Short mmCIF file of C-alpha atoms and ligand atoms in Angstrom, two decimals:
data_model
loop_
_atom_site.label_atom_id
_atom_site.label_comp_id
_atom_site.label_asym_id
_atom_site.label_seq_id
_atom_site.Cartn_x
_atom_site.Cartn_y
_atom_site.Cartn_z
CA MET A 229 -0.03 0.05 -0.32
CA LYS A 230 1.53 3.34 -0.49
CA ILE A 231 -0.55 5.28 2.03
CA ALA A 232 -3.14 3.79 4.80
CA LEU A 233 -4.72 5.52 7.71
CA TYR A 234 -4.95 4.06 11.40
CA SER A 235 -7.27 6.42 13.79
CA GLY A 236 -8.51 6.86 17.10
CA THR A 237 -9.40 8.66 20.16
CA PHE A 238 -6.16 7.54 21.75
CA ASP A 239 -6.84 8.92 25.25
CA PRO A 240 -4.19 7.76 25.85
CA ILE A 241 -2.59 6.14 23.09
CA THR A 242 -1.35 2.45 24.77
CA LYS A 243 1.29 -0.23 23.80
CA GLY A 244 -1.85 -1.88 22.01
CA HIS A 245 -2.62 0.62 19.36
CA GLN A 246 1.69 1.04 18.91
CA GLU A 247 1.75 -2.34 18.21
CA ILE A 248 -0.55 -2.41 15.33
CA ILE A 249 0.70 1.16 14.51
CA LYS A 250 4.32 -0.62 13.95
CA ARG A 251 2.99 -3.45 12.03
CA ALA A 252 1.03 -1.50 9.70
CA SER A 253 3.89 0.88 9.06
CA LYS A 254 5.79 -1.88 7.38
CA MET A 255 2.92 -2.65 5.23
CA CYS A 256 2.94 0.85 3.57
CA GLU A 257 4.81 3.55 2.04
CA LYS A 258 3.42 6.01 4.84
CA LEU A 259 1.23 5.53 7.24
CA VAL A 260 -1.10 8.19 8.73
CA VAL A 261 -2.05 8.41 12.39
CA ALA A 262 -5.35 10.48 12.90
CA VAL A 263 -6.23 11.82 16.54
CA LEU A 264 -10.06 11.92 16.09
CA VAL A 265 -12.77 13.47 17.88
CA ASN A 266 -15.01 10.65 19.04
CA LYS A 267 -18.67 12.56 20.11
CA ASN A 268 -19.47 10.17 22.16
CA LYS A 269 -16.37 10.01 24.56
CA LYS A 270 -15.56 12.48 27.20
CA THR A 271 -11.57 12.19 27.20
CA TRP A 272 -9.26 13.15 29.99
CA PHE A 273 -6.95 14.95 27.38
CA SER A 274 -7.65 17.39 24.66
CA GLN A 275 -6.82 16.66 21.17
CA ALA A 276 -3.73 18.82 21.25
CA GLU A 277 -2.55 16.93 23.84
CA ARG A 278 -3.86 13.24 22.72
CA LYS A 279 -1.53 14.14 19.48
CA GLU A 280 0.96 15.17 21.38
CA MET A 281 1.52 11.62 23.23
CA VAL A 282 1.22 9.91 19.90
CA GLN A 283 3.60 11.90 18.76
CA SER A 284 6.18 10.98 21.72
CA VAL A 285 5.61 7.59 21.62
CA LEU A 286 6.11 7.22 17.48
CA GLN A 287 8.81 9.19 16.96
CA ASP A 288 11.33 6.51 16.07
CA ILE A 289 8.71 5.28 13.21
CA PRO A 290 9.88 7.07 10.26
CA ASN A 291 7.15 6.95 7.66
CA ILE A 292 4.49 8.08 9.95
CA GLU A 293 2.52 11.46 9.43
CA ILE A 294 0.41 12.40 12.98
CA ILE A 295 -2.37 14.63 12.30
CA GLU A 296 -5.52 15.67 14.61
CA TYR A 297 -9.16 15.55 12.59
CA ASP A 298 -12.67 15.98 13.45
CA GLY A 299 -14.83 14.86 10.69
CA LEU A 300 -15.84 11.77 8.38
CA LEU A 301 -12.65 9.82 7.95
CA VAL A 302 -13.53 9.30 4.40
CA ASP A 303 -13.50 12.96 3.44
CA TYR A 304 -10.07 13.41 4.99
CA MET A 305 -9.12 10.22 3.00
CA ALA A 306 -10.27 11.50 -0.20
CA LYS A 307 -8.45 14.91 -0.31
CA ILE A 308 -5.00 12.63 0.39
CA ASP A 309 -6.09 10.12 -1.68
CA CYS A 310 -5.63 7.30 0.57
CA LYS A 311 -7.80 3.98 0.59
CA TYR A 312 -7.14 1.95 2.93
CA ILE A 313 -8.17 1.99 6.90
CA ILE A 314 -5.98 0.02 9.14
CA ARG A 315 -8.13 -1.35 12.15
CA GLY A 316 -6.72 -3.38 14.84
CA LEU A 317 -8.83 -6.49 15.75
CA ARG A 318 -8.81 -7.74 19.60
CA ALA A 319 -11.34 -10.29 21.20
CA VAL A 320 -14.07 -11.32 19.38
CA ALA A 321 -16.33 -8.56 21.06
CA ASP A 322 -14.79 -6.34 18.34
CA TYR A 323 -15.85 -8.10 15.57
CA GLU A 324 -19.31 -6.75 15.39
CA TYR A 325 -18.80 -2.94 15.81
CA GLU A 326 -15.57 -3.11 13.32
CA LEU A 327 -17.69 -4.49 10.73
CA THR A 328 -20.44 -1.76 11.21
CA LEU A 329 -17.23 0.52 10.71
CA ALA A 330 -15.87 -1.02 8.02
CA TYR A 331 -19.62 -1.07 5.88
CA GLY A 332 -20.22 2.06 6.89
CA ASN A 333 -16.86 3.52 5.38
CA PHE A 334 -17.10 1.40 2.34
CA GLU A 335 -20.73 2.73 1.64
CA ILE A 336 -20.13 6.48 2.26
CA SER A 337 -16.71 6.42 0.43
CA SER A 338 -18.56 4.82 -2.63
CA GLY A 339 -16.80 1.63 -2.56
CA GLU A 340 -13.42 3.58 -2.08
CA VAL A 341 -12.55 2.93 1.27
CA GLU A 342 -11.51 -0.63 2.17
CA THR A 343 -10.62 -1.51 5.74
CA VAL A 344 -7.48 -3.74 6.43
CA PHE A 345 -7.82 -5.64 9.81
CA ILE A 346 -4.42 -6.61 11.65
CA PRO A 347 -4.77 -9.25 14.61
CA SER A 348 -3.46 -7.90 17.90
CA SER A 349 -1.13 -9.79 19.49
CA LYS A 350 -2.25 -12.01 22.44
CA LYS A 351 -0.27 -9.65 25.02
CA TYR A 352 -2.38 -6.47 24.00
CA LEU A 353 -5.83 -8.70 23.61
CA TYR A 354 -7.60 -7.06 26.53
CA ILE A 355 -5.83 -3.89 26.68
CA SER A 356 -8.57 -0.22 25.88
CA SER A 357 -7.73 3.50 26.95
CA SER A 358 -10.55 3.44 29.32
CA LEU A 359 -9.27 0.47 31.14
CA VAL A 360 -5.67 1.84 31.44
CA ARG A 361 -7.57 5.17 32.61
CA GLU A 362 -9.29 3.06 35.47
CA VAL A 363 -6.12 1.29 36.41
CA ALA A 364 -4.30 4.74 36.40
CA SER A 365 -7.22 6.31 38.99
CA TYR A 366 -6.40 3.66 41.63
CA ASP A 367 -2.60 4.17 41.11
CA GLY A 368 -1.87 0.67 39.60
CA LYS A 369 0.73 -0.51 37.98
CA LEU A 370 0.75 1.26 33.99
CA ASP A 371 3.94 -0.54 32.64
CA ASN A 372 2.29 -3.26 30.78
CA TYR A 373 0.24 -0.91 29.25
CA LEU A 374 1.90 2.41 28.48
CA ASP A 375 5.06 3.53 26.97
CA ASP A 376 7.27 4.71 29.31
CA ARG A 377 7.43 8.59 27.72
CA ILE A 378 3.63 9.36 28.35
CA VAL A 379 3.36 7.22 32.22
CA GLU A 380 3.97 10.44 34.30
CA LYS A 381 1.22 12.39 31.64
CA ILE A 382 -1.39 9.96 33.07
CA ARG A 383 -0.46 10.01 36.45
CA VAL A 384 -0.47 13.54 36.85
CA ARG A 385 -3.91 13.84 34.88
CA SER A 386 -5.55 10.93 37.00
CA LYS A 387 -4.53 12.76 40.11
CA GLU A 388 -6.01 16.13 38.71
CA GLN A 389 -9.52 14.16 38.00
CA LYS A 390 -10.16 13.22 41.39
N1 LIG B 265 -5.05 -1.79 21.55
C1 LIG B 265 -5.51 -1.32 22.54
N2 LIG B 265 -6.46 -0.45 22.31
C2 LIG B 265 -7.07 -0.66 21.55
C3 LIG B 265 -6.85 -1.17 20.24
C4 LIG B 265 -5.88 -1.65 20.15
N3 LIG B 265 -5.10 -2.26 19.44
N4 LIG B 265 -7.70 -0.84 19.21
C5 LIG B 265 -8.89 -0.44 19.58
N5 LIG B 265 -8.32 -0.12 21.17
C6 LIG B 265 -9.23 0.81 22.21
C7 LIG B 265 -9.46 2.02 22.42
O1 LIG B 265 -8.45 2.78 23.15
C8 LIG B 265 -10.68 2.45 22.68
O2 LIG B 265 -10.67 2.53 24.04
P1 LIG B 265 -11.87 3.46 24.90
O3 LIG B 265 -13.22 2.96 24.20
O4 LIG B 265 -11.51 2.46 26.09
O5 LIG B 265 -11.72 4.80 24.72
C9 LIG B 265 -11.46 1.21 22.03
O6 LIG B 265 -10.48 0.10 22.04
C10 LIG B 265 -12.28 1.33 20.61
O7 LIG B 265 -11.21 2.01 19.89
P2 LIG B 265 -11.83 2.53 18.35
O8 LIG B 265 -12.91 1.90 17.81
O9 LIG B 265 -10.65 2.71 17.63
O10 LIG B 265 -12.61 3.74 19.17
P3 LIG B 265 -11.91 5.03 19.29
O11 LIG B 265 -13.00 6.07 19.90
O12 LIG B 265 -10.44 5.30 19.78
O13 LIG B 265 -12.06 5.45 17.33
C11 LIG B 265 -13.20 6.38 15.59
C12 LIG B 265 -13.08 5.28 16.93
C13 LIG B 265 -12.88 7.75 16.44
C14 LIG B 265 -11.73 6.17 15.26
C15 LIG B 265 -14.28 5.80 14.86
O14 LIG B 265 -15.10 6.67 15.69
C16 LIG B 265 -14.31 6.79 13.34
O15 LIG B 265 -13.84 6.61 12.71
N6 LIG B 265 -14.85 8.41 13.78
C17 LIG B 265 -14.53 9.30 12.54
C18 LIG B 265 -15.91 9.58 12.04
C19 LIG B 265 -16.30 9.05 11.27
O16 LIG B 265 -15.89 8.97 9.99
N7 LIG B 265 -17.48 8.08 11.33
C20 LIG B 265 -18.08 7.21 10.21
C21 LIG B 265 -17.93 5.55 10.75
S1 LIG B 265 -18.87 4.75 9.30
#
């Protein structure tokens, strides 16, 4: 693939996301990582803060561009002539939701945008950003879930939430 896109809310980005991004970056010439607004989620971090964390943990991967976006993914993709969305597949629970998104994006792009699934490795099957926030809110151990470069930011924000 010449160009592909991986998107998420990344509140915060986890090692599970990083694993998928690393593998996806090897499958394309350029991978755009889009930090999005999900209207159904109230986030701990602003979009700019989430983008900054994404930048700090992905700085070693050369063929990545990180952007902030609020809108329909397929509209942005049309502008940059990108036809592939990368999604990580974790447990069975992801399947139905992911199919809905994949068919949705296919249909609203008039069949232009395909979704490519990468199976998450066993180690990261059950991680999510909300799990990380919950563990952080009880001062739990975060090193299995988060890159060292952002752990302190999550600890500080967790205290501010209390
Ligand atoms: N490792 C660890 N966690 C992962 C993961 C992985 N590989 N993949 C997903 N997750 C987590 C996410 O952190 C998120 O956790 P949370 O619910 O606790 O915050 C959860 O699994 C769901 O992930 P995802 O589906 O990527 O949700 P999201 O909110 O991060 O992103 C959007 C959803 C923003 C990508 C999607 O709503 C979107 O594309 N919106 C744009 C608008 C649009 O075009 N809509 C039309 C769709 S047809």
